[in-house]
PDB file of C-alpha atoms in Angstrom:
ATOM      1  CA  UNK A  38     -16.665   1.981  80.723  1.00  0.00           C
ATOM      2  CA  UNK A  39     -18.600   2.996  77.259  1.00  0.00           C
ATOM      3  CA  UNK A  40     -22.281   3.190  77.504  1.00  0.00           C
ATOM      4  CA  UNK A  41     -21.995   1.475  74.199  1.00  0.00           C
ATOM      5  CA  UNK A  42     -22.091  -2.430  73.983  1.00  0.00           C
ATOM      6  CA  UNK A  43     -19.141  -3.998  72.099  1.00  0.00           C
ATOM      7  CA  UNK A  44     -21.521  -4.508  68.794  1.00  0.00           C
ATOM      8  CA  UNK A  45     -22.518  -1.039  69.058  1.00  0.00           C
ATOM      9  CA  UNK A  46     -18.708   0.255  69.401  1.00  0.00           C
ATOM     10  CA  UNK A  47     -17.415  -2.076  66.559  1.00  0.00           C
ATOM     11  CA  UNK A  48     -19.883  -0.406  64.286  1.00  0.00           C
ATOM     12  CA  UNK A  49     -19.150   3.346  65.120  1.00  0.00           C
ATOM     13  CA  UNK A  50     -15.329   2.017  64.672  1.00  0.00           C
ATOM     14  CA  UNK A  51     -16.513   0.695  61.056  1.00  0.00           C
ATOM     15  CA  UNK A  52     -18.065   4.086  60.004  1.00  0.00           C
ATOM     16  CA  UNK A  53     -14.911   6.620  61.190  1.00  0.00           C
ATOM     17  CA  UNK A  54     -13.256   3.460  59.338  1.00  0.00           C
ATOM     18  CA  UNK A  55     -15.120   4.324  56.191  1.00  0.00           C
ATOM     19  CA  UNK A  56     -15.071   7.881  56.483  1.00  0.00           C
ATOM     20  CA  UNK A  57     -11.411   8.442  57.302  1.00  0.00           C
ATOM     21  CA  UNK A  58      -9.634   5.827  54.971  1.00  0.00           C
ATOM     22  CA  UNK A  59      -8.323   5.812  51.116  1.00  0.00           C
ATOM     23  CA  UNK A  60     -11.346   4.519  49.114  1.00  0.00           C
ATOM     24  CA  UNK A  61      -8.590   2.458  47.198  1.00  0.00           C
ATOM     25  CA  UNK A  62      -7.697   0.828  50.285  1.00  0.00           C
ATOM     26  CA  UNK A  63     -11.114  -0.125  51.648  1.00  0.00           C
ATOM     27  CA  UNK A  64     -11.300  -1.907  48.342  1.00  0.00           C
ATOM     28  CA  UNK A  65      -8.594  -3.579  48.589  1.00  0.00           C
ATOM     29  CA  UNK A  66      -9.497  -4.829  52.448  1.00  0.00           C
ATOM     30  CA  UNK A  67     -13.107  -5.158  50.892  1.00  0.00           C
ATOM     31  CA  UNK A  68     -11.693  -7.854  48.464  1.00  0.00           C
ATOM     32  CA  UNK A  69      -9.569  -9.453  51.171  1.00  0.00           C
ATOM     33  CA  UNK A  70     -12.547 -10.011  53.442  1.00  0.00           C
ATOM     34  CA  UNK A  71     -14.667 -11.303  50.423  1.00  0.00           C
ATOM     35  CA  UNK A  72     -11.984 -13.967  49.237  1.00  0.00           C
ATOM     36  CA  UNK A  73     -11.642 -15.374  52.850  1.00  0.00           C
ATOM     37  CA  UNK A  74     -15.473 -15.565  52.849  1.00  0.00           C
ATOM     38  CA  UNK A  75     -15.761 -17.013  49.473  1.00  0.00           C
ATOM     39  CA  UNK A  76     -12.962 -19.523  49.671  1.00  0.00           C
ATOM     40  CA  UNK A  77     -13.329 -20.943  52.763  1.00  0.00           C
ATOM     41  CA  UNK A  78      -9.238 -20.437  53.134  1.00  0.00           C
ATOM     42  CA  UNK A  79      -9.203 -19.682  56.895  1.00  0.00           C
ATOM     43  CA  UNK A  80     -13.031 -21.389  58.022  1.00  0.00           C
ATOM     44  CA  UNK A  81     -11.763 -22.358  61.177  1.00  0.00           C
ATOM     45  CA  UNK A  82     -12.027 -25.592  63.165  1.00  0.00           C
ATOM     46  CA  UNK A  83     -15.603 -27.081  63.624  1.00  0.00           C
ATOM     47  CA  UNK A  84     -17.502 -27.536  66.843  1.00  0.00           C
ATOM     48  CA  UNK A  85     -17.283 -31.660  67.580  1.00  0.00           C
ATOM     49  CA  UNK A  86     -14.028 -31.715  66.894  1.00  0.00           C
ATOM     50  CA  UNK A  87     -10.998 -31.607  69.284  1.00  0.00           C
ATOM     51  CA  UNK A  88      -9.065 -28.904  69.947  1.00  0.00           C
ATOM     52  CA  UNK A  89      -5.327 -28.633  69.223  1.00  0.00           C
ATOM     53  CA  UNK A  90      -2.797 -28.627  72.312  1.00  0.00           C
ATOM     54  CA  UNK A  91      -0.201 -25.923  71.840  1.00  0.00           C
ATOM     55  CA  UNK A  92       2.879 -24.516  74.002  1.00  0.00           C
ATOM     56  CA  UNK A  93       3.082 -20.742  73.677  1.00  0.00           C
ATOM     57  CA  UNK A  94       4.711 -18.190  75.432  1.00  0.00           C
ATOM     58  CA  UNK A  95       2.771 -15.758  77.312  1.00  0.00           C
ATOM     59  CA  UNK A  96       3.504 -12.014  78.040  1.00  0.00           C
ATOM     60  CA  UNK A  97       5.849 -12.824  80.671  1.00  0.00           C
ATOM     61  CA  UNK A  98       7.715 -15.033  78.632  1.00  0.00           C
ATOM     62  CA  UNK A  99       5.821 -17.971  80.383  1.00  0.00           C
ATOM     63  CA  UNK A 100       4.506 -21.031  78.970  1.00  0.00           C
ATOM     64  CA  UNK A 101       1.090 -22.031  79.071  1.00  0.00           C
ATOM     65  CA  UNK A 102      -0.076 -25.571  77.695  1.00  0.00           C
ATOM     66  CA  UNK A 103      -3.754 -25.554  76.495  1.00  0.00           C
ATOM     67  CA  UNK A 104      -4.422 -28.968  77.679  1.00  0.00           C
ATOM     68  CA  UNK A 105      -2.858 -28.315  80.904  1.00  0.00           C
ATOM     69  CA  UNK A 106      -5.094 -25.201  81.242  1.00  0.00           C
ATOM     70  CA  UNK A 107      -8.258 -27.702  80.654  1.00  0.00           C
ATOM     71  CA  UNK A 108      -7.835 -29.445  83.815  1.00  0.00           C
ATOM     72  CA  UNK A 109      -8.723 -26.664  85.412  1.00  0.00           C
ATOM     73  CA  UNK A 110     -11.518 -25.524  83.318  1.00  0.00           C
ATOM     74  CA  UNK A 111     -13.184 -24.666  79.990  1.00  0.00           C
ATOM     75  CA  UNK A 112     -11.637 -22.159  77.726  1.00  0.00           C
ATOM     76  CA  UNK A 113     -12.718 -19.218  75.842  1.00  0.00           C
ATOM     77  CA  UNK A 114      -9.893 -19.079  73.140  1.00  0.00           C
ATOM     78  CA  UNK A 115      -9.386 -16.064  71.124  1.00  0.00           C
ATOM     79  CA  UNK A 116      -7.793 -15.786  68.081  1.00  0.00           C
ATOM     80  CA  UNK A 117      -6.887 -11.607  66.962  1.00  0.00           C
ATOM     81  CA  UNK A 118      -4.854  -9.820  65.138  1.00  0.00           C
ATOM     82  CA  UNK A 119      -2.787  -7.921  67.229  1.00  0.00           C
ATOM     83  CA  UNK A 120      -2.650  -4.695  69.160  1.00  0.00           C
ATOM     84  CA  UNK A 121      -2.425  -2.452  66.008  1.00  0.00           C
ATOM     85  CA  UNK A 122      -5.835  -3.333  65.012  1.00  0.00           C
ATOM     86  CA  UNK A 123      -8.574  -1.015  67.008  1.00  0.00           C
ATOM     87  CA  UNK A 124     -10.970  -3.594  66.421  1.00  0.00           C
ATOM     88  CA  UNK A 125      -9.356  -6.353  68.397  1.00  0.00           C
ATOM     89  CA  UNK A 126      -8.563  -4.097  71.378  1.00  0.00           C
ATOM     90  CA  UNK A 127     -12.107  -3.270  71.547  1.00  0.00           C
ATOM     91  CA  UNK A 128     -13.328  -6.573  71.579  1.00  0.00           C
ATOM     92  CA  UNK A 129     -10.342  -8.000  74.431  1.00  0.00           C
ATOM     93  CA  UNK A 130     -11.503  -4.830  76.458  1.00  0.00           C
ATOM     94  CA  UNK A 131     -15.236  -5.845  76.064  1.00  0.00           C
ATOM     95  CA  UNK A 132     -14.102  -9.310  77.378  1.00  0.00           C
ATOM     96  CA  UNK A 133     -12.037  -8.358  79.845  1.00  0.00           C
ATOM     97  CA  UNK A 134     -15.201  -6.749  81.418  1.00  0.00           C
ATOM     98  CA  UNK A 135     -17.192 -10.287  81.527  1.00  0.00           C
ATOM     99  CA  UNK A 136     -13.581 -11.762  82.578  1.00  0.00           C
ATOM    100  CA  UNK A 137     -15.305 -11.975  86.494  1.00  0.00           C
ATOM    101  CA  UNK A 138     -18.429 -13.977  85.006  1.00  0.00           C
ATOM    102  CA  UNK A 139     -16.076 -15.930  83.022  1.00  0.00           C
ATOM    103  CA  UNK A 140     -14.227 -16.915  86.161  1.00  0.00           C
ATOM    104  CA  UNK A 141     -17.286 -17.684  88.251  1.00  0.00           C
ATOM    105  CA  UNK A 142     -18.443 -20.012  85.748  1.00  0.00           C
ATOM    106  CA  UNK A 143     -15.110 -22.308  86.125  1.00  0.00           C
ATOM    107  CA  UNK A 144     -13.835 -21.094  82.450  1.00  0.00           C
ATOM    108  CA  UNK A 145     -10.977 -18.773  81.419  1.00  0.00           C
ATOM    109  CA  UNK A 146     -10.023 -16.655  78.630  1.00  0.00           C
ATOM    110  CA  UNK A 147      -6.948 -16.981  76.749  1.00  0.00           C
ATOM    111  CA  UNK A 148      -6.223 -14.770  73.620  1.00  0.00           C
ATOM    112  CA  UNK A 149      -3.544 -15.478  70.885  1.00  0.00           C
ATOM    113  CA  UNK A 150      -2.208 -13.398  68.118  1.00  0.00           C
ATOM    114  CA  UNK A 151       0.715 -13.449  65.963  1.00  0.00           C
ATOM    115  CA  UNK A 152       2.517 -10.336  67.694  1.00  0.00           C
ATOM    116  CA  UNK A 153       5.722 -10.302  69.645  1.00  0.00           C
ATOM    117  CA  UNK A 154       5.530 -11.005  73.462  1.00  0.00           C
ATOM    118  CA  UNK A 155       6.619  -7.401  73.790  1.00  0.00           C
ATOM    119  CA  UNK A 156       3.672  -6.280  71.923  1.00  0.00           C
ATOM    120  CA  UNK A 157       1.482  -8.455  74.000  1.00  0.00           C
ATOM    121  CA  UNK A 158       3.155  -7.189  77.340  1.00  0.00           C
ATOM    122  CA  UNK A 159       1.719  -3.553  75.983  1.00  0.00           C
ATOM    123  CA  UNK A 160      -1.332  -4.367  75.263  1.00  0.00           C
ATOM    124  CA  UNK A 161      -2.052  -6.235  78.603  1.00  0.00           C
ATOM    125  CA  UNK A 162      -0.901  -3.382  80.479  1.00  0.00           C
ATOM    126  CA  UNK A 163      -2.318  -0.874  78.488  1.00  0.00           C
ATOM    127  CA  UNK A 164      -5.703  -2.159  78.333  1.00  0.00           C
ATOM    128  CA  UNK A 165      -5.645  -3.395  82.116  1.00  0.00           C
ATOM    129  CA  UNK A 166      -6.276  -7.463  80.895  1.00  0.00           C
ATOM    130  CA  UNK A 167      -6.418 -10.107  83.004  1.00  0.00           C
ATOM    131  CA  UNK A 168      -6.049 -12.783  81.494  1.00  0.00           C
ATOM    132  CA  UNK A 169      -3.512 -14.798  79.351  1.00  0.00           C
ATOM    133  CA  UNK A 170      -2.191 -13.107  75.778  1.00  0.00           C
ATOM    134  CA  UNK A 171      -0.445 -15.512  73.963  1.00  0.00           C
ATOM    135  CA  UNK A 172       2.005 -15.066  71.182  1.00  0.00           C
ATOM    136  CA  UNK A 173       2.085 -17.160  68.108  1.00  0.00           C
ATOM    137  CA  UNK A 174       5.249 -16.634  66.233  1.00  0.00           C
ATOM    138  CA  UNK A 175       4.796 -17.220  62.722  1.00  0.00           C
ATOM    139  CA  UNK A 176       1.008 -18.257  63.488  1.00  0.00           C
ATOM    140  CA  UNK A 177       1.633 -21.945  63.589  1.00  0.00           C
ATOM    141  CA  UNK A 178      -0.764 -22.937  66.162  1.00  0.00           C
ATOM    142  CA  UNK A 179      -3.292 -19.975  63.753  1.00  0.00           C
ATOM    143  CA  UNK A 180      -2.635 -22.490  61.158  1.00  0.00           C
ATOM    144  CA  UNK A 181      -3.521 -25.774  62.545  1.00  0.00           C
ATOM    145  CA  UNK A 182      -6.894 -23.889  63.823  1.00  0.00           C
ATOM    146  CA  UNK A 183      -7.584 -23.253  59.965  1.00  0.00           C
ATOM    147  CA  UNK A 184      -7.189 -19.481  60.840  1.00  0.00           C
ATOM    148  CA  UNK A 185      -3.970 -18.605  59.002  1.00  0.00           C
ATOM    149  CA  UNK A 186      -3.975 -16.571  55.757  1.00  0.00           C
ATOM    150  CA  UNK A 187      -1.548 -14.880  53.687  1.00  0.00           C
ATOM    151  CA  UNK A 188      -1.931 -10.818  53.743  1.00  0.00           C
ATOM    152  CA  UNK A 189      -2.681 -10.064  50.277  1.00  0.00           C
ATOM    153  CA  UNK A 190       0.100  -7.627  48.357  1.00  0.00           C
ATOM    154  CA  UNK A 191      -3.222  -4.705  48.064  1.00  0.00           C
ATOM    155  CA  UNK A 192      -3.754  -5.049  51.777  1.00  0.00           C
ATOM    156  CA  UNK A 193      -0.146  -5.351  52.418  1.00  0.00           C
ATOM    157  CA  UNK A 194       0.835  -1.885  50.641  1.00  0.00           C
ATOM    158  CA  UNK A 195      -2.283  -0.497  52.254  1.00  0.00           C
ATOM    159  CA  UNK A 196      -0.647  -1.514  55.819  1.00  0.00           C
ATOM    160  CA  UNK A 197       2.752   0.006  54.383  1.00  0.00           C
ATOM    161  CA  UNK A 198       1.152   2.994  54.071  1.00  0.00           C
ATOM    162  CA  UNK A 199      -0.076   3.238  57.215  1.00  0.00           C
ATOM    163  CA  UNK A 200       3.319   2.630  58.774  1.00  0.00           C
ATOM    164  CA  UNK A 201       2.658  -0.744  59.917  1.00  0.00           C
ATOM    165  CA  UNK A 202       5.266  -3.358  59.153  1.00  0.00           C
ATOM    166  CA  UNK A 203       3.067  -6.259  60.051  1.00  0.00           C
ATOM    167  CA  UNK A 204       6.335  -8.628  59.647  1.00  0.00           C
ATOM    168  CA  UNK A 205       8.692  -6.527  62.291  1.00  0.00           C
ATOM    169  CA  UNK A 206       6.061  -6.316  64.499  1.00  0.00           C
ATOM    170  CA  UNK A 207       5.596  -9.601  64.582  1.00  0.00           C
ATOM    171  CA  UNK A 208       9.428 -10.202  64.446  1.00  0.00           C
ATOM    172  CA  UNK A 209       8.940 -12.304  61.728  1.00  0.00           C
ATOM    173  CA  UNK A 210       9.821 -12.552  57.945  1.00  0.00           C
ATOM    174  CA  UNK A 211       6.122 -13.511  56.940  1.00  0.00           C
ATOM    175  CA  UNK A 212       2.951 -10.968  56.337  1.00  0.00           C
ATOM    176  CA  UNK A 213       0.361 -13.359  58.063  1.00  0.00           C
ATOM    177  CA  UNK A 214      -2.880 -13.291  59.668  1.00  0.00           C
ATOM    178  CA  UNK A 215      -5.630 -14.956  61.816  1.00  0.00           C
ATOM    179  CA  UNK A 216      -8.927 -14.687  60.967  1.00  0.00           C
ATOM    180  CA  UNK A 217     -10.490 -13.597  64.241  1.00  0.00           C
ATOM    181  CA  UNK A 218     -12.102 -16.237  65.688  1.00  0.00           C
ATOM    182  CA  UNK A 219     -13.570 -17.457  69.504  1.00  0.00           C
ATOM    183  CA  UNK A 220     -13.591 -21.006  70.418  1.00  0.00           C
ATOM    184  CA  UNK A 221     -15.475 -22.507  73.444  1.00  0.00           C
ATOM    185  CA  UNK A 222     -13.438 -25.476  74.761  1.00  0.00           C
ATOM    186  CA  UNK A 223     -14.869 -27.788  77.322  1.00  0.00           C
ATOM    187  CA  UNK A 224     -12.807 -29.419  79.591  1.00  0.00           C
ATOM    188  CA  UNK A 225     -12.586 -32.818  77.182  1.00  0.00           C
ATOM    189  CA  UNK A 226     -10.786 -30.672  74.741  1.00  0.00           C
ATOM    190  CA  UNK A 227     -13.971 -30.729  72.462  1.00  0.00           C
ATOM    191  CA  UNK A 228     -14.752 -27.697  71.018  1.00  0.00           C
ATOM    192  CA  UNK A 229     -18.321 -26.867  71.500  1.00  0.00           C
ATOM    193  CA  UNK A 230     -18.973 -23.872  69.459  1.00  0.00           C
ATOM    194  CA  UNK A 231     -17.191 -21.550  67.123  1.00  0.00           C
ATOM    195  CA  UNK A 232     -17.303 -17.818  65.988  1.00  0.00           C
ATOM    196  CA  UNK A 233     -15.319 -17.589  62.709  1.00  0.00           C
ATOM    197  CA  UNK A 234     -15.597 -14.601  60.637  1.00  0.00           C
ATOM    198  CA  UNK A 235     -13.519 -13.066  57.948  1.00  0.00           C
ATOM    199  CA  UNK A 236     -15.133  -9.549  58.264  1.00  0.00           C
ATOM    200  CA  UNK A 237     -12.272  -8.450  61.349  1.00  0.00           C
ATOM    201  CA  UNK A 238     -15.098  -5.247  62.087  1.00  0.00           C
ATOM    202  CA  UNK A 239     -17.355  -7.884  63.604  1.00  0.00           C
ATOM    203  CA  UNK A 240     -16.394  -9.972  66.853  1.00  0.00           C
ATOM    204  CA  UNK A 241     -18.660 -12.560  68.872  1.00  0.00           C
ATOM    205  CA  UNK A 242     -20.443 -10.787  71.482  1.00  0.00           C
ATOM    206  CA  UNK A 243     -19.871 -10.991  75.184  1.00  0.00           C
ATOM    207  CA  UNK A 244     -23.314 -11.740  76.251  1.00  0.00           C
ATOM    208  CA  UNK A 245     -23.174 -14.332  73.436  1.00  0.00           C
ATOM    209  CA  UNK A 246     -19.889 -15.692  74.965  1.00  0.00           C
ATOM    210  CA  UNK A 247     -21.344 -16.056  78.285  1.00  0.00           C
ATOM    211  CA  UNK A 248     -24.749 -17.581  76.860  1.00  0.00           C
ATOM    212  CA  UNK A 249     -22.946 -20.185  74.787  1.00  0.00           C
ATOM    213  CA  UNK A 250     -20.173 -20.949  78.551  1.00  0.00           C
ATOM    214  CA  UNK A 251     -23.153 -21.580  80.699  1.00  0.00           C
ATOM    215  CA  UNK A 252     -24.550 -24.476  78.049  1.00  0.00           C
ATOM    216  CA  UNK A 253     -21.426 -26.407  78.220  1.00  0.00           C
TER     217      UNK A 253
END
């Protein structure tokens, strides 16, 4: 395990980020991030209101039912981008590390992105997670979290570039996206506090997540 905190990490991320990337295309991501922020497009559901059941498939082709998943606990629910994106698997690592204190306090962690279950299966396995990755196809349940956003055509030549077909990968015909985003769920199916941020080089911290799990 890094010496580094996840903050610290996401940050060294951002500067080989800068430093190895297009200019053209940081501006173009630059102007993505600052619409979301400005518009308010993808601001996420509020804390006080209720959550949003969903069915969703998990990595073993298994379904998992939020509410169901409530009776046995509080959730920490994690909206990313998918395994492509560095900074998501740095921040599900950095979880995956608290995962035991998670457990201890009664709560689990369930992630969701709009990637193929196949995708997901990699991702568990390659980064040793331990607890539930979801897939959204098309990011319907994104959407009715106030996540979902349409990749704009800059960003989306930028990921063409890059070799990324963000559609196939998703095995879908739409370039979509969640804003990342961590929801604290108590066991009502209230949520309780939100991390919403448009800027996908910052996450919510661990010790933050575990600070915010022991007020419920």
């Amino acid at each position: 395990m890094s010496n580094q905190n996840l903050t610290e990490q996401l940050e060294v991320a951002t500067q080989q980020f800068k430093a190895n990337s297009p200019i053209e295309g940081q501006i173009k991501i630059g102007q993505m991030i600052e619409e979301l922020q400005k518009s308010g497009i993808a601001s996420g559901k509020q804390p006080g209101e209720k959550a949003v059941d969903f069915k969703l498939t998990n990595a073993l082709g298994r379904d998992v039912i939020l509410f169901e998943e409530l009776t046995k606990g509080p959730v920490v629910l994690v909206f990313y981008r998918g395994g492509w994106c560095p900074f998501c698997n740095m921040q599900l690592k950095a979880y995956q590390q608290i995962l035991p204190e998670i457990q201890a306090i009664g709560a689990q962690l369930i992630a969701i992105s709009p990637q193929k279950p196949d995708h997901s299966l990699s991702l568990q396995e390659k980064e040793g997670l331990e607890f539930q990755v979801l897939s959204d196809p098309n990011g319907l349940v994104t959407a009715k979290y106030n996540l979902l956003f349409d990749v704009p055509p800059g960003v989306k030549e930028v990921m063409e570039g890059i070799g990324l077909d963000l559609a196939e990968y998703n095995n879908t015909s739409k370039w979509v996206l969640p804003v990342p985003a961590t929801f604290m769920i108590d066991e009502s199916a209230i949520i309780r506090s939100s991390y919403v941020n448009p800027n996908f080089m910052q996450r919510q911290s661990p010790e933050e997540i575990l600070r915010e799990l022991k007020n419920l």
